[in-house]
Coordinates of C-alpha atoms and ligand atoms in Angstrom, one line a residue:
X1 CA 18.5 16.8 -16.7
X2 CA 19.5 17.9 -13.4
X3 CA 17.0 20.2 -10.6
X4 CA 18.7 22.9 -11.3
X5 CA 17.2 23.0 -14.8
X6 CA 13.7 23.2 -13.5
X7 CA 12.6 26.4 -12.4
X8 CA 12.4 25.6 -8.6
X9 CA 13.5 28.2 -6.5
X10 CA 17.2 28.2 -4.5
X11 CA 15.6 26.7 -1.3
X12 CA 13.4 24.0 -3.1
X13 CA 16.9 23.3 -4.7
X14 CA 18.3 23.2 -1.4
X15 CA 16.5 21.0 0.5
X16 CA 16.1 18.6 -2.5
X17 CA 20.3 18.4 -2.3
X18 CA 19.7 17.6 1.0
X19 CA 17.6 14.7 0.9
X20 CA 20.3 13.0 -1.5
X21 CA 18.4 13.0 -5.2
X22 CA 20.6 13.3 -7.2
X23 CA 18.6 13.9 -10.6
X24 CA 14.6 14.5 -11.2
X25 CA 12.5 11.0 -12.1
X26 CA 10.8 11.5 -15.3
X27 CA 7.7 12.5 -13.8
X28 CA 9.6 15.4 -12.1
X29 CA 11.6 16.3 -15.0
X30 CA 7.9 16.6 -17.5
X31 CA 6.0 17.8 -14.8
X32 CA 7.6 20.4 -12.5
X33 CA 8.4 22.9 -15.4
X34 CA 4.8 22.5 -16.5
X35 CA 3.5 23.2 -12.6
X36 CA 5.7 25.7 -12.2
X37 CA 4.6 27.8 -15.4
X38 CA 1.3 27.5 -13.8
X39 CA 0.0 25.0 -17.0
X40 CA -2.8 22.5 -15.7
X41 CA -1.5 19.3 -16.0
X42 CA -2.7 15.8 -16.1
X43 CA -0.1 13.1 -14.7
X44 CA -0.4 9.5 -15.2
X45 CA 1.8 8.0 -13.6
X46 CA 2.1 5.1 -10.5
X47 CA 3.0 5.6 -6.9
X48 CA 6.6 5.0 -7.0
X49 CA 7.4 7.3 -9.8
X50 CA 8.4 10.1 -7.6
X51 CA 4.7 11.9 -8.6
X52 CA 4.4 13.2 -5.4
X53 CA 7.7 15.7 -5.3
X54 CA 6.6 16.0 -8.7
X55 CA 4.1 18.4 -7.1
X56 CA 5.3 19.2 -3.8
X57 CA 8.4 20.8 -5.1
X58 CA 6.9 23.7 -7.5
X59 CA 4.2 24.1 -5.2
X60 CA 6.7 25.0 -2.5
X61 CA 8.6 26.8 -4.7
X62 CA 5.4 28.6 -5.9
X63 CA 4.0 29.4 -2.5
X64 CA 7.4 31.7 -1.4
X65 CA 5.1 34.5 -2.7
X66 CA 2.1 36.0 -0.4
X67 CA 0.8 34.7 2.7
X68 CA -2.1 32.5 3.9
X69 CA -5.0 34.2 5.9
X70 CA -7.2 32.3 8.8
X71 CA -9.6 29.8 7.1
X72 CA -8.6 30.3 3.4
X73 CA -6.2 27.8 2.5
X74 CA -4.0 29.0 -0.5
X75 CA -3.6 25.5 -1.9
X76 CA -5.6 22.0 -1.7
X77 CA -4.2 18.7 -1.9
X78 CA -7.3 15.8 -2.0
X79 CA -5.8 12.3 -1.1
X80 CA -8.0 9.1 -1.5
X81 CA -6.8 7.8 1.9
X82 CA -5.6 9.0 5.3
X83 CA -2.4 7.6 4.9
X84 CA -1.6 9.0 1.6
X85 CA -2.6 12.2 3.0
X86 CA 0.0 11.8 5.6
X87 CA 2.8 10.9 3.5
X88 CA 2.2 13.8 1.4
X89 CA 2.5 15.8 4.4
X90 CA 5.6 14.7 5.4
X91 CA 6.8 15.3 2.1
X92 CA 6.3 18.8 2.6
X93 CA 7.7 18.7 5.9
X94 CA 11.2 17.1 3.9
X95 CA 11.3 19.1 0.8
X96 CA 9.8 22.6 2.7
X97 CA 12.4 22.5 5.5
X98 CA 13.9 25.8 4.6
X99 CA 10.1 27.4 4.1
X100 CA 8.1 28.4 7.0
X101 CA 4.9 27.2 5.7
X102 CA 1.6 26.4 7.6
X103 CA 0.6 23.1 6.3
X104 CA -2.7 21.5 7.7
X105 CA -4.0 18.0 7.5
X106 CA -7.5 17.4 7.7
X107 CA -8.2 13.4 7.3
X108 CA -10.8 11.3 9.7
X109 CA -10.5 9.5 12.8
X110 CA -8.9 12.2 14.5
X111 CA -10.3 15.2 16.4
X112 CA -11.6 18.4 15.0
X113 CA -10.4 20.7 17.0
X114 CA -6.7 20.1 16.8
X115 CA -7.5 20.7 12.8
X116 CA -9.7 24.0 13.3
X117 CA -7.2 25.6 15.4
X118 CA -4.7 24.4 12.5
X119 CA -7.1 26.4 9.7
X120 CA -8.2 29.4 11.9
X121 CA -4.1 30.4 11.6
X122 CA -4.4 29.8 8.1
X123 CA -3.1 27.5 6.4
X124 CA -0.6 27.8 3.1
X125 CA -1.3 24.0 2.2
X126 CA -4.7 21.9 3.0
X127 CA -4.0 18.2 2.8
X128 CA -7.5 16.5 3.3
X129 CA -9.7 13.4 2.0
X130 CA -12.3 14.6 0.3
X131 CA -14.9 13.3 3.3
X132 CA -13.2 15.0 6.0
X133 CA -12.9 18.4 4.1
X134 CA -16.8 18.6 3.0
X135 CA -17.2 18.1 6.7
X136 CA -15.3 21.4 8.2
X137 CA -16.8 23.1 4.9
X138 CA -20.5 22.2 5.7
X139 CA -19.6 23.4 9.7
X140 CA -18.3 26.9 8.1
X141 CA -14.8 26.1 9.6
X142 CA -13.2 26.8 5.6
X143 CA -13.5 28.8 2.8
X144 CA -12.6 27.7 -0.6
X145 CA -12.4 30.5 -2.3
X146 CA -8.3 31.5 -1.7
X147 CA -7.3 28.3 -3.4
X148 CA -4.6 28.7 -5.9
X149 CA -4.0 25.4 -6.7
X150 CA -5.8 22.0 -6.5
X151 CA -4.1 18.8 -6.4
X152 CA -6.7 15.5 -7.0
X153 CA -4.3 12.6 -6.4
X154 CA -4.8 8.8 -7.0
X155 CA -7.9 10.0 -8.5
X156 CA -8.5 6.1 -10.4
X157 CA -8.8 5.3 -6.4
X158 CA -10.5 8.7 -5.4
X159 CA -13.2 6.9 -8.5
X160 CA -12.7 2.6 -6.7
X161 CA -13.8 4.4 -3.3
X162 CA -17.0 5.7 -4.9
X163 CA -15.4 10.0 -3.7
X164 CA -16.2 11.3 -7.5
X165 CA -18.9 13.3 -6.4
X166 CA -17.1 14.6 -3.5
X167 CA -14.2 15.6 -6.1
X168 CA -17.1 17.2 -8.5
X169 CA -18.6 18.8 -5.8
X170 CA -15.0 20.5 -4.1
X171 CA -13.8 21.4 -7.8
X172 CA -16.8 23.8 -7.9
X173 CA -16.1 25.6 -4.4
X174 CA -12.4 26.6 -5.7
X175 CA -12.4 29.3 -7.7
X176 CA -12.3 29.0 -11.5
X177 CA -9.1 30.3 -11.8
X178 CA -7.0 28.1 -9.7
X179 CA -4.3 25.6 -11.3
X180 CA -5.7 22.4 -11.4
X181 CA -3.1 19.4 -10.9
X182 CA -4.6 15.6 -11.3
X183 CA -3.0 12.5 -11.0
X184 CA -4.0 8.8 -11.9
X185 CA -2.3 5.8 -12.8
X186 CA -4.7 5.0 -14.8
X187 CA -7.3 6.5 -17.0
X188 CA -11.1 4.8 -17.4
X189 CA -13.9 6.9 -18.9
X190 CA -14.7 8.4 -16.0
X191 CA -11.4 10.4 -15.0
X192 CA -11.4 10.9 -18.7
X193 CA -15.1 13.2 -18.2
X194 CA -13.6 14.0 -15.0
X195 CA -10.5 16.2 -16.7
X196 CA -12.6 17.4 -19.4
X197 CA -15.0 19.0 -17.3
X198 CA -12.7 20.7 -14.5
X199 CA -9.2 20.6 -16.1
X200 CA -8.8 24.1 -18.9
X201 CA -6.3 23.2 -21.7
X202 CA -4.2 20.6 -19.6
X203 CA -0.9 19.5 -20.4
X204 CA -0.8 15.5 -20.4
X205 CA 2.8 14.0 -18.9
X206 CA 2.4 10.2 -19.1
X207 CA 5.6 8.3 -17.1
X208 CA 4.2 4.1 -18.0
X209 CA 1.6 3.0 -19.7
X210 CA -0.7 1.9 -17.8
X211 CA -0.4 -1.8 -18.2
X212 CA 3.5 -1.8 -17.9
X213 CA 4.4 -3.3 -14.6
X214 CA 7.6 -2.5 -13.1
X215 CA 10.1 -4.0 -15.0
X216 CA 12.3 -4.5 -12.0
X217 CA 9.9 -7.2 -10.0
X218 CA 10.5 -10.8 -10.8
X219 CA 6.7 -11.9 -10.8
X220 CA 5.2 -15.3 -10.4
X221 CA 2.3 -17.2 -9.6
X222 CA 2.1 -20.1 -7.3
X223 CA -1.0 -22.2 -7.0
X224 CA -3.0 -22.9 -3.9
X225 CA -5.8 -24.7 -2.7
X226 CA -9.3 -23.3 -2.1
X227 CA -9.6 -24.3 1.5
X228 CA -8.4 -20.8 3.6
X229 CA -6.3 -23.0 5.5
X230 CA -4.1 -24.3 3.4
X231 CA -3.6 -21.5 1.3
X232 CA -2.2 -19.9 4.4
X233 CA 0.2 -23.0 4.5
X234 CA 1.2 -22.1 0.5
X235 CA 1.7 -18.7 1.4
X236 CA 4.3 -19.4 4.6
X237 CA 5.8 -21.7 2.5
X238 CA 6.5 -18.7 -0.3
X239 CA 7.4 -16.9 2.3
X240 CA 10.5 -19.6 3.3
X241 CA 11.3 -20.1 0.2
X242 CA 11.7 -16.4 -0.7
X243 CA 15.5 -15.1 -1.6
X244 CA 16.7 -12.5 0.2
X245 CA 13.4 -11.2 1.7
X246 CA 14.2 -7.9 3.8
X247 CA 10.7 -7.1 4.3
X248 CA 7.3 -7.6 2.3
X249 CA 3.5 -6.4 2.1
X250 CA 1.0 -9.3 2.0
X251 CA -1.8 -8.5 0.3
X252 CA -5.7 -9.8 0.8
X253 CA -8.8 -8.8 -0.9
X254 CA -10.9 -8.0 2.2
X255 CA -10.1 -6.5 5.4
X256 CA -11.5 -9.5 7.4
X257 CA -9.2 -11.7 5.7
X258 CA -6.3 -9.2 6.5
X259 CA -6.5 -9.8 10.3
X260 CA -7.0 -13.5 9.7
X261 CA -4.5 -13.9 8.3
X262 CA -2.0 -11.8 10.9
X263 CA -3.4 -13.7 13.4
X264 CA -2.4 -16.7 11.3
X265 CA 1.1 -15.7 10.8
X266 CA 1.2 -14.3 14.4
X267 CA 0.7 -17.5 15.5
X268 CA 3.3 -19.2 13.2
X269 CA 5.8 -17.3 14.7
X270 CA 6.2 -14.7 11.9
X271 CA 7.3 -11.2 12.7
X272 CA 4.3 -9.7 11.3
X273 CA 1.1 -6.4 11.7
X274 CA -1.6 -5.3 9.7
X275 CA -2.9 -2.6 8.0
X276 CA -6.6 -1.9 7.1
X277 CA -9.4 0.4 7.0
X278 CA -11.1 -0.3 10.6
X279 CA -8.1 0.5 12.3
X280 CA -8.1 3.8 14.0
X281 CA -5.9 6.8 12.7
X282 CA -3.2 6.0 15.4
X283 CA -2.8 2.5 14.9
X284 CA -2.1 3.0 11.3
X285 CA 0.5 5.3 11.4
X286 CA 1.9 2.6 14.7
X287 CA 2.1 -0.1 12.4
X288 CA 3.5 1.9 9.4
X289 CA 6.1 3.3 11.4
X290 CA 7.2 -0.3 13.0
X291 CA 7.0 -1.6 9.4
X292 CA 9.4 1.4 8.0
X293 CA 11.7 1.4 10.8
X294 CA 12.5 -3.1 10.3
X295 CA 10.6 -3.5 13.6
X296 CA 7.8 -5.8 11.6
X297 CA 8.9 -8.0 8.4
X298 CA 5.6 -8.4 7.5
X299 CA 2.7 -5.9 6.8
X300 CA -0.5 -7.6 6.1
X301 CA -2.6 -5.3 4.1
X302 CA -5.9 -4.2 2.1
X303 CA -6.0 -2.4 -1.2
X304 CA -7.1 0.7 0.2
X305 CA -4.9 0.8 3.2
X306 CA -2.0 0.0 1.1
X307 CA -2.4 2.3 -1.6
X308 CA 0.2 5.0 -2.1
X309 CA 2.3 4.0 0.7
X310 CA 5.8 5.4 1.1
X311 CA 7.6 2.7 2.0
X312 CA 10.9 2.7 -0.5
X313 CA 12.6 -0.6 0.4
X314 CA 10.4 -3.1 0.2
X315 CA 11.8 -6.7 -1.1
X316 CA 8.8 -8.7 -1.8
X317 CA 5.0 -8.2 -1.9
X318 CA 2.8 -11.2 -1.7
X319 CA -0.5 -11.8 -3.4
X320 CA -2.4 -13.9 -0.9
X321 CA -5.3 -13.3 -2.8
X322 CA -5.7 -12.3 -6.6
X323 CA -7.0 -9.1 -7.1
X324 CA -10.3 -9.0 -9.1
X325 CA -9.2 -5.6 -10.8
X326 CA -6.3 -6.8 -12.5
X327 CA -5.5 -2.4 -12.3
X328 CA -4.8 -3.4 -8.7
X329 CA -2.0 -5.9 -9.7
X330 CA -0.1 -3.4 -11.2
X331 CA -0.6 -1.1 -8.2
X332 CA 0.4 -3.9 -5.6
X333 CA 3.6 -4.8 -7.2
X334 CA 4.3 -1.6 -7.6
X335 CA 5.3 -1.9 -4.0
X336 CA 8.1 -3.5 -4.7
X337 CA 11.7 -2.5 -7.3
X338 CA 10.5 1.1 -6.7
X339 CA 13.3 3.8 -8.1
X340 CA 15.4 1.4 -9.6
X341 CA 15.7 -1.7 -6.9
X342 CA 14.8 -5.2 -7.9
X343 CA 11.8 -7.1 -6.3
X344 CA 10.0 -10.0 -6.4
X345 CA 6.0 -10.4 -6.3
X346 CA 4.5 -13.7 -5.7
X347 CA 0.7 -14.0 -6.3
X348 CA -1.5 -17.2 -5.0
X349 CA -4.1 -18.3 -7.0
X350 CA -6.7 -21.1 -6.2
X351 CA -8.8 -22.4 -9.1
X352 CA -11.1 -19.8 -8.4
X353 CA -9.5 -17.0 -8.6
X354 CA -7.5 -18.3 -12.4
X355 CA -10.1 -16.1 -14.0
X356 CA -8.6 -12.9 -12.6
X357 CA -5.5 -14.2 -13.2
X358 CA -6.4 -14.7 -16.8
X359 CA -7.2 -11.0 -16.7
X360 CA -4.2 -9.5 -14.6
X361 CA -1.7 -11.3 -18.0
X362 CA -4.2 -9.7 -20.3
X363 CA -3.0 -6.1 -19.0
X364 CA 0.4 -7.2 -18.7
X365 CA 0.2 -8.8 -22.2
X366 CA 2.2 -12.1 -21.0
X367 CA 2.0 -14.6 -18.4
X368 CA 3.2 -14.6 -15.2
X369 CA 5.7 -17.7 -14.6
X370 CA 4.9 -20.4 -12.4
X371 CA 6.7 -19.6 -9.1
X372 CA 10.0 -22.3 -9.2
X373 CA 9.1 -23.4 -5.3
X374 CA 5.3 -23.9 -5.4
X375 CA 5.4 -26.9 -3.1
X376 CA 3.2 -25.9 0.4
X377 CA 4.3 -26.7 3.8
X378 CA 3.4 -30.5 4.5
X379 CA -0.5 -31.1 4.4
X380 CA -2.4 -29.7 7.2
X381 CA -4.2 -32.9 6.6
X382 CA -1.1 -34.3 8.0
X383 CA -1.5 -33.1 10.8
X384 CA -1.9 -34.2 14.6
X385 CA -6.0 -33.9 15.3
X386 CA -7.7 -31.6 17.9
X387 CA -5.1 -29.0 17.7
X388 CA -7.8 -25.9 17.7
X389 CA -8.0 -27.3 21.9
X390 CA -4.5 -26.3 22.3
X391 CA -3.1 -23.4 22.9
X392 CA -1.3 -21.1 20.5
X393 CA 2.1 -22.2 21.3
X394 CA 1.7 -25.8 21.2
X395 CA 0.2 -25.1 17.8
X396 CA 3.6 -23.0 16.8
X397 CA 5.4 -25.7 18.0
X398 CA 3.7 -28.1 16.0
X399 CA 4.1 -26.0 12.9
X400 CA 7.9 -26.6 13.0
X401 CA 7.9 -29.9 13.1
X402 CA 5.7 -30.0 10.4
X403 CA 8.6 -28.6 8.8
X404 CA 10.9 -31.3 9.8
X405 CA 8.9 -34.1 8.2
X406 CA 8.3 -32.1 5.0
X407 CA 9.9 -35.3 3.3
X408 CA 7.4 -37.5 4.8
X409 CA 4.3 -35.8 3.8
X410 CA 2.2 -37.1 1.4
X411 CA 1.8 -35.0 -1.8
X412 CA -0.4 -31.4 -2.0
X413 CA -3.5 -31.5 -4.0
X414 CA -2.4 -27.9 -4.8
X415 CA 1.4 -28.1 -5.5
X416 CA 2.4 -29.2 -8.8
X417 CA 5.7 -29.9 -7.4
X418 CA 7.1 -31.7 -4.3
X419 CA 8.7 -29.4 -1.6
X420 CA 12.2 -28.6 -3.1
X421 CA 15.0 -29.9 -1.7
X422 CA 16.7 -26.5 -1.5
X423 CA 16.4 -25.3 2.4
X424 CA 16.1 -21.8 3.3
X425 CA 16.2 -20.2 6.5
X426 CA 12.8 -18.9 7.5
X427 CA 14.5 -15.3 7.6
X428 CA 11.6 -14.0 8.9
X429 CA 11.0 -15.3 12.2
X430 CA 11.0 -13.0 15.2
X431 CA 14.4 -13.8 17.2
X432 CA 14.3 -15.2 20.3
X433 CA 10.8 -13.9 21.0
X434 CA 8.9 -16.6 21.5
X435 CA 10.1 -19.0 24.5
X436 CA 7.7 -21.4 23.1
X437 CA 9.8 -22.1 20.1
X438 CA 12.8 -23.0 22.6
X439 CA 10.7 -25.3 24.5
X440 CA 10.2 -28.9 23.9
X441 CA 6.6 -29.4 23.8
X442 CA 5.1 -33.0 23.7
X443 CA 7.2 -35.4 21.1
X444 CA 9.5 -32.3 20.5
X445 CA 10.9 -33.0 16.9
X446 CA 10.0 -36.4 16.6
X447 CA 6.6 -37.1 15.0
X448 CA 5.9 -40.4 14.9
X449 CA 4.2 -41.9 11.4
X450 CA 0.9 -42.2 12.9
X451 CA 0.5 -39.0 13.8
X452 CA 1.2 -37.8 10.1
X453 CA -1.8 -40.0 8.8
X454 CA -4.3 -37.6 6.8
X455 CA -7.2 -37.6 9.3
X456 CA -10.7 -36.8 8.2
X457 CA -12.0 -33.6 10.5
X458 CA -15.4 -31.5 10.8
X459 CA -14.9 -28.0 8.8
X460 CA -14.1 -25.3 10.8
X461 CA -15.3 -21.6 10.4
X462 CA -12.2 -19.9 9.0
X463 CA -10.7 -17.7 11.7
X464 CA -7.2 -18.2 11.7
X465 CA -7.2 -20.6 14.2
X466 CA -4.4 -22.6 12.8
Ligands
LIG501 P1 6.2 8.6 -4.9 O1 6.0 8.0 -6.3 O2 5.9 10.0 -4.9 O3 5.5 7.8 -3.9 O4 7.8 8.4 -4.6 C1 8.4 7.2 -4.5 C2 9.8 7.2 -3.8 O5 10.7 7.9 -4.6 C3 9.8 8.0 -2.5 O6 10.4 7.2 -1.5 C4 10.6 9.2 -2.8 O7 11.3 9.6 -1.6 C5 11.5 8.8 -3.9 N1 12.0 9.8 -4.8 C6 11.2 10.9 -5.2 N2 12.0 11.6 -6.1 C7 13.2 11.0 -6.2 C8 14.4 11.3 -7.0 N3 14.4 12.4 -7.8 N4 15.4 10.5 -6.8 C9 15.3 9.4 -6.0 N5 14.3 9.1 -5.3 C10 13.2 9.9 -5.4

């Protein structure tokens, strides 16, 4: 079914020929007649699916006629996160290029009064986390009562990050007869009572079923030992041995573990940032932008930050941890083979963590294969003592020729397989940035065999100083 089939107006049409689509996703193609007949409608569908032109378009198109009026927003968008919020506003920005509609983002971590000068104009579309918008409401900067239509995104997430009451409590300050638009990618009990109580006679568009994960991402599992440390060595190992890895997302459970691990990967000469939660507003959108434009290879992330991200090309995504909601899963290697492209999604599970695995293959309804390379970088056992004393570089330095003696190291408590023979550029490696990796630091290359003896060392607290 081509655009044109849609009921979107000439400019929507115009600026969606411009951006290069050349036919609707199936989200679009269900959903945007639906929108535009003014129907309220309950999508389920991933990030990925094209969901979010799947609104953006017949709102634009709807919004041509009448005009916004200072602190009355004619239409609300609620995002679970700042950064989804910001992506949907540069979707308008795309797809409304031939409009000249006021569009106003209201998210934290960034000052009021750029956003109140933004609503006393008036604003035709309000883009705002549901935190951020109760705020300006309870200051009297907003009225709610000029909304047409309400868009409640990612609302499975809006429910993980604990916003359902703020989403109860906004859905009674619109009026009662606005169009009501709600997407999930999944639906638990809760979004169920959610629609029933605020949704009136919805039209249901379903794209996957919920436990269908792409069908484009090569998945598999690699096992890893408990220790932090040498997990970290598994995953830089999956990351060698990775085909054709353009860029990935590495994802952790926890936010601390996310700047560990950077640091960690920093350190091993990997071209790499981070994304999560206790970064500021600017930073975020600093490392995003660096990560879209090829400037970083690897994005180490949290759920929350990464959820939703626009970030089309993305080769691989990394599991350094398994997520205990195996919903999550499906949402993290989603990230990868989006619109068509293949990917490849490489979890690592420690003994531990084999229970959420168990769970994850219960929603997919198969297992995920053993990765084919599940050997880790030689044992940090293996390695030369006191190197917390030296100083980063030395330690980078070191890290290579661990590489160089893979053949020598004795075998991994976690790999089930020696290190395969195969050997594969570490493609990731920032060029030429580090002199360090030019120098010759102590034995250079050569390591002699006594130095590779497993030596037994105090535990260390697990800050990524390796
Ligand atoms: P979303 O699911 O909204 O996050 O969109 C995922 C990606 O699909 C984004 O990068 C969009 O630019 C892209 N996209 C959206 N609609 C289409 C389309 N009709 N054809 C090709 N790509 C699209």
């Amino acid at each position: 079914m081509p655009f044109t089939d849609l009921g979107l107006s000439e400019k929507v049409l115009a600026a969606v020929k411009a951006t290069g689509y050349t036919e609707p996703t199936p989200i679009q193609a269900e959903a945007i007649p639906h929108v535009m007949a003014a129907r309220d409608l309950i999508g389920i569908a991933q990030t990925g699916t094209g969901k979010t032109a799947g609104f953006v378009l017949p709102m634009l198109s709807r919004l041509e006629r009448g005009r916004a009026r200072a602190r009355m927003p004619r239409t609300l968008i609620l995002e679970p996160t700042r950064e989804l919020a910001a992506q949907v506003e540069e979707s308008f920005t795309v797809y409304g290029q031939n409009h000249r509609l006021t569009v106003a983002l209201l998210i934290g971590g960034v000052s009021f009064d750029e956003q109140n000068k933004k609503l006393d104009r008036g604003a035709d579309v309000l883009i705002a986390t549901p935190g951020r918008l109760l705020d300006h409401f309870e200051r009297g900067r907003l009225l709610l009562t000029g909304v047409e239509i309400l868009v409640i995104d990612e609302a499975d997430r809006m429910l993980d990050m604990g916003f359902i009451p703020d989403i109860e409590r906004i859905c009674k300050l619109v009026p009662f007869t606005r169009q009501t638009l709600f997407f999930s990618a999944t639906m638990p009990p809760e979004i169920q009572k959610l629609t029933g109580q605020f949704l009136q006679n919805p039209v249901r568009v379903e794209v996957q079923q919920q436990n269908k994960a792409a069908e484009t991402v090569a998945q598999s599992l690699a096992s890893a030992p408990s220790t932090p440390k040498e997990k970290r060595a598994v995953l830089r190992h999956q990351i060698n041995a990775a085909q054709n890895l353009a860029n990935a997302i590495v994802f952790c459970n926890r936010k601390r573990d996310v700047t560990i691990l950077e640091r960690s990967l920093k350190r091993h000469g990997f071209n790499v940032g981070a994304l999560h939660g206790d970064l500021d507003q600017h930073q975020r959108m600093a490392t995003l932008a660096r990560f879209r434009n090829g400037e970083i290879t690897l994005l180490v992330a949290s759920d929350v930050a990464a959820r939703g991200l626009d970030i089309p090309a993305v080769s691989h995504v990394f599991n350094f941890d398994v997520p205990t909601h195996a919903e999550d899963y499906i949402h993290r290697i989603g990230r990868t083979g989006r619109a068509g492209r293949s990917g490849s999604a490489i979890t690592l599970a420690t003994p531990n963590e084999r229970k959420y695995v168990a769970s994850i293959e219960k929603l997919l309804g198969r297992p995920i294969p053993a990765a084919d390379d599940a050997a880790p970088e030689p044992a940090p056992a293996a390695e030369p003592v006191a190197p917390e004393a030296k100083p980063a570089k030395s330690r980078r330095r070191r890290g290579e020729r661990k590489k160089a003696s893979a053949a020598e190291a004795p075998p991994q408590e976690a790999a089930p397989k020696s290190a395969s023979a195969k050997s594969k550029a570490p493609v990731k490696r920032k060029p030429g940035k580090h002199k360090a990796d030019q120098e010759v630091v102590g034995l250079g290359d050569h390591v002699p065999n006594f130095l590779l003896r497993p030596v037994r060392r105090a535990n260390r607290v697990a800050d990524g100083s390796d």
